[in-house]
CSV table of C-alpha atoms in Angstrom, one decimal:
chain,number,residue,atom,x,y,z
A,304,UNK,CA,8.6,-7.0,-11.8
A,305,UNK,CA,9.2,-7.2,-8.2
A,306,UNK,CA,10.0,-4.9,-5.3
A,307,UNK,CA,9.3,-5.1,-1.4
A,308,UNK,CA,7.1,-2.9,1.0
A,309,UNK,CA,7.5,-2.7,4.7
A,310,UNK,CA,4.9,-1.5,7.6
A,311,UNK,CA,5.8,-1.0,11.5
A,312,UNK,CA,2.7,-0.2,13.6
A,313,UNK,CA,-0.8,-1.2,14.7
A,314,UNK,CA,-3.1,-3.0,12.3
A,315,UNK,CA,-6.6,-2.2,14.3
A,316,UNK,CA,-9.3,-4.1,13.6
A,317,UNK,CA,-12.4,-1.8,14.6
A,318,UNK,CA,-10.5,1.5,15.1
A,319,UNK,CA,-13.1,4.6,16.3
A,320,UNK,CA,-11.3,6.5,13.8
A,321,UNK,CA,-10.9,4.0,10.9
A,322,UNK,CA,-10.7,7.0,7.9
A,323,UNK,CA,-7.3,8.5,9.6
A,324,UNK,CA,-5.8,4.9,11.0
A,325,UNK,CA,-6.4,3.7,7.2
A,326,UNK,CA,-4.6,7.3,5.9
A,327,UNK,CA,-1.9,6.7,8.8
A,328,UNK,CA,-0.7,2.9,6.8
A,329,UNK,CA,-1.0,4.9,3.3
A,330,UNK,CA,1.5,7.1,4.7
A,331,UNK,CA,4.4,4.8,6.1
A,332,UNK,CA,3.7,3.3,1.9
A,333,UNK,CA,3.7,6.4,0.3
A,334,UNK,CA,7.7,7.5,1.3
A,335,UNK,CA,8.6,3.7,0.2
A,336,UNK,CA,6.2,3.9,-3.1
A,337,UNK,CA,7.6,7.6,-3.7
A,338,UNK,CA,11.0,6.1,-3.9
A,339,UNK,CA,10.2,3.3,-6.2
A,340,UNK,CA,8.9,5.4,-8.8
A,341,UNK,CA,12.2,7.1,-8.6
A,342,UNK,CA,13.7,4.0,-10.7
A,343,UNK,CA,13.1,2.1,-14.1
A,344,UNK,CA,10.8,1.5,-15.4
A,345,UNK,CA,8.6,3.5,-13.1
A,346,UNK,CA,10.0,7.1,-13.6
A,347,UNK,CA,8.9,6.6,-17.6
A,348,UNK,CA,5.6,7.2,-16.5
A,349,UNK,CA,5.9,10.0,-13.7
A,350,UNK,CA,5.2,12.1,-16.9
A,351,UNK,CA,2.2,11.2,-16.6
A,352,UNK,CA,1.6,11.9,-12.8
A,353,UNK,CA,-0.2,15.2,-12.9
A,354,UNK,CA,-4.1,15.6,-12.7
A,355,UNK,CA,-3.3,18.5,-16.5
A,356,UNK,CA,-2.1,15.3,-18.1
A,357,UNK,CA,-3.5,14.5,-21.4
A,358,UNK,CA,-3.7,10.4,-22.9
A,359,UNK,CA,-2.1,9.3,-19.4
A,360,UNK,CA,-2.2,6.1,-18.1
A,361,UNK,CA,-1.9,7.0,-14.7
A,362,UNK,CA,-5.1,7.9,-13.2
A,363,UNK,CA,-3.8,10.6,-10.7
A,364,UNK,CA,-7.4,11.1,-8.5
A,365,UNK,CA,-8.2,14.3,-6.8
A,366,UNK,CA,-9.8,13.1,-3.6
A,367,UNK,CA,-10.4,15.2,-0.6
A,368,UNK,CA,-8.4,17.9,-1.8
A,369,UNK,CA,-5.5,15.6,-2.0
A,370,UNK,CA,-3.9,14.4,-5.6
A,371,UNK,CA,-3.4,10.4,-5.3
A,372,UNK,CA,-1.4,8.9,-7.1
A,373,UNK,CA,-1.7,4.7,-7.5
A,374,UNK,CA,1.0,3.2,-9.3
A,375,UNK,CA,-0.7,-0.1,-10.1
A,376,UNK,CA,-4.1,0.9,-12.4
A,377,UNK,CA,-6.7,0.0,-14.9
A,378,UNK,CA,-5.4,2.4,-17.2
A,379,UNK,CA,-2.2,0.6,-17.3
A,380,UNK,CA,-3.4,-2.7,-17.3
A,381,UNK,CA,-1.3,-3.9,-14.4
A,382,UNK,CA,-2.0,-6.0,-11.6
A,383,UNK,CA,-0.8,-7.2,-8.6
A,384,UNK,CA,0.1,-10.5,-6.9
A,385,UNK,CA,1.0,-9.9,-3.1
A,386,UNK,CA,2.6,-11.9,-0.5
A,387,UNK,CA,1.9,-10.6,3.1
A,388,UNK,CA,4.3,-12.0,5.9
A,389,UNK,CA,3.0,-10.4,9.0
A,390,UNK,CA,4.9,-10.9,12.4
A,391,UNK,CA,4.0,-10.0,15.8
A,392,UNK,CA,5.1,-10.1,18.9
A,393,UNK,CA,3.0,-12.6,20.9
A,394,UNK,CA,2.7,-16.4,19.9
A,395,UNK,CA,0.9,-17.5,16.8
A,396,UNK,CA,-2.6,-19.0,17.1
A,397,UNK,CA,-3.3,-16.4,20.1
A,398,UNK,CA,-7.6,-16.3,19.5
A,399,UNK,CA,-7.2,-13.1,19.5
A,400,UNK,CA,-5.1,-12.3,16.5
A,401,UNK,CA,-8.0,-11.6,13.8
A,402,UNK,CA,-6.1,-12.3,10.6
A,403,UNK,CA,-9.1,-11.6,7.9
A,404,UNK,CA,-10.2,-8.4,9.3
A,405,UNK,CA,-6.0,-7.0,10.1
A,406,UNK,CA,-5.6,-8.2,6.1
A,407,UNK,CA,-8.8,-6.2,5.3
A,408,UNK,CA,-7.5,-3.3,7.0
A,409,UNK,CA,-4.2,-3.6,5.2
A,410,UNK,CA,-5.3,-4.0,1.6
A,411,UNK,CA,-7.7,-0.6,2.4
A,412,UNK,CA,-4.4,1.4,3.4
A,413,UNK,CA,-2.9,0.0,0.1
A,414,UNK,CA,-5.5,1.5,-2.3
A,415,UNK,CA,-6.4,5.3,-3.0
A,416,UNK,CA,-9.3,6.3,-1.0
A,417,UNK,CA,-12.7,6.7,-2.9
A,418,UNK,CA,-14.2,9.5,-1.4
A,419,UNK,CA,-13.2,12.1,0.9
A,420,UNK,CA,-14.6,10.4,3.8
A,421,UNK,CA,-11.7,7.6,3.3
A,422,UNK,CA,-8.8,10.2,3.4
A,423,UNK,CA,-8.2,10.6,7.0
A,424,UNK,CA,-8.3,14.3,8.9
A,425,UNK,CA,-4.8,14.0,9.6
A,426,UNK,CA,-3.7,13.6,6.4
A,427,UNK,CA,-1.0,16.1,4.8
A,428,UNK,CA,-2.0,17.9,1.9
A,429,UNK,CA,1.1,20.1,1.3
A,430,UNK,CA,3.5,17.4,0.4
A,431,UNK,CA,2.4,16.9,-3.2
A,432,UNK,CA,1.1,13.9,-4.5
A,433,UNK,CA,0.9,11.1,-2.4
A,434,UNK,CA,1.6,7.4,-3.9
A,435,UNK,CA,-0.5,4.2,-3.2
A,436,UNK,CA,0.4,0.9,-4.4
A,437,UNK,CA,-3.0,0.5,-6.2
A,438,UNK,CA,-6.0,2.3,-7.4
A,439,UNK,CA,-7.9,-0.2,-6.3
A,440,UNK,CA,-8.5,-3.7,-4.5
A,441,UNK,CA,-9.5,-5.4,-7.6
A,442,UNK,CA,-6.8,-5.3,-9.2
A,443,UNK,CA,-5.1,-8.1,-6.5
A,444,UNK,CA,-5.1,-11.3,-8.3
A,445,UNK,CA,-3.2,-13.5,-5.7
A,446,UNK,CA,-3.4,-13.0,-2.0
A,447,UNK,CA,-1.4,-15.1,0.4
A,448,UNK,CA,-0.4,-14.6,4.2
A,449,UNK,CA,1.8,-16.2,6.4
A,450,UNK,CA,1.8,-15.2,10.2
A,451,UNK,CA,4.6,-15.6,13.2
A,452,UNK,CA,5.9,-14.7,16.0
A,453,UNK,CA,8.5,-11.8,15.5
A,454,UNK,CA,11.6,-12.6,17.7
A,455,UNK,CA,14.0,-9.8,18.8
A,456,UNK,CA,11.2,-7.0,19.3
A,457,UNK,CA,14.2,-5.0,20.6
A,458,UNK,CA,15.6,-4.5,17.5
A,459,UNK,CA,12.0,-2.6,16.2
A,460,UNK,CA,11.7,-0.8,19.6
A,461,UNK,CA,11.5,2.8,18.1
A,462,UNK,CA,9.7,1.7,15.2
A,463,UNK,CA,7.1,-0.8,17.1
A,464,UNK,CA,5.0,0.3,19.2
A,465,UNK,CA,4.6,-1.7,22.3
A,466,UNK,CA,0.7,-2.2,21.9
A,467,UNK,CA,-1.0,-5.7,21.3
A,468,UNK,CA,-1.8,-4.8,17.8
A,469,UNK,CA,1.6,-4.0,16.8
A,470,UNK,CA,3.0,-5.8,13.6
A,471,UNK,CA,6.4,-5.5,11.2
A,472,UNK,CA,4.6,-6.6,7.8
A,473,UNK,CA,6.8,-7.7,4.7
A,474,UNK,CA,4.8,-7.2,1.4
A,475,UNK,CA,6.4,-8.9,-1.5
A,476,UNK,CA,4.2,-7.3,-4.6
A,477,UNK,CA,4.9,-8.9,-8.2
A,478,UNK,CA,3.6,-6.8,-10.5
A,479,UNK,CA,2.0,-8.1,-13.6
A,480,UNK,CA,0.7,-7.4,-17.1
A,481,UNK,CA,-3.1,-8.0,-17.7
A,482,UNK,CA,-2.9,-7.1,-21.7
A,483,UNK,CA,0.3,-5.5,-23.3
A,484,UNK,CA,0.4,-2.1,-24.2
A,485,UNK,CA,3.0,0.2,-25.3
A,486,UNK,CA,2.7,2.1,-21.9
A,487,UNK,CA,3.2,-1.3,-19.9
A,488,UNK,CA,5.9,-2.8,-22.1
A,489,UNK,CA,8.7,-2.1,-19.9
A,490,UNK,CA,6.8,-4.5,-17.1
A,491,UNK,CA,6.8,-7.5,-19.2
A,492,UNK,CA,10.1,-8.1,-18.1
């Protein structure tokens, strides 16, 4: 199975506040991850989305007095393979785009934070659950990256911010199936 993600914003590499600009990516994914689960053969296991679930495949995690919930987790036995194109505005090969550490950065806002420490003080906790693409890093089995320059800014100029660190990312995620299981089947497609 495949679906899409997008991010407009700042990918910092050192931020001061690295907990909240971490919690600040999960939330532009959790609106787009929210809607996926919406739709076959996600919503089979929404179900299961609630910390009183019994036998549940879906690990929903009560972290910092937030309920998380990844969709992309052990318990499942799903994994990921993600394709990151990441444009910006300047030119590529500027020395001082920092790919590794803006990819790190990324792949932390993808996952469900592991202590409270990672949730971010901004972070709402009256909307309900919130949805992460993954429980955790681990579970990416193919990484790739492709960088350019993104032409017509103008057309992101509400979405993108005008800063150096400013980036309109394109996740494709493929979704795969580490060992069948009834709870997976509808994956192996």
């Amino acid at each position: 199975m495949k679906f899409k993600l997008l991010y407009f914003g700042d990918i910092l590499i050192n931020p001061k506040k690295r907990s909240q600009h971490i919690a600040d990516i999960r939330m532009q994914f959790h609106p787009q991850l929210k809607k996926l689960v919406e739709h076959q053969p996600w919503n089979n296991l929404t179900q299961y989305m609630v910390p009183t679930a019994t036998k549940s495949p879906i690990t929903t995690r009560h972290v910092g007095g937030i309920d998380w919930n990844p969709i992309i987790t052990p318990n499942l036995k799903l994994l990921a393979e993600i394709d990151i194109q990441m444009m910006h505005p300047e030119i590529v090969g500027v020395p001082r785009r920092d790919i590794d550490n803006r990819v790190k950065t990324l792949l932390d806002g993808l996952r469900c934070p592991q202590n409270e420490h990672e949730v971010g003080e901004n972070t709402p906790r009256d909307i309900g659950p919130i949805y992460t693409l993954l429980d955790d890093d681990h579970l990416i089995t193919k990484l790739s990256v492709n960088t350019s320059h993104l032409l017509g800014t103008e057309l992101f100029s509400e979405s993108i911010p005008k800063t150096p660190d400013a980036v309109f990312i394109m996740l494709d995620v493929n979704v795969r199936v580490a060992e069948g299981t009834l709870e997976n089947l509808p994956f192996m497609v």
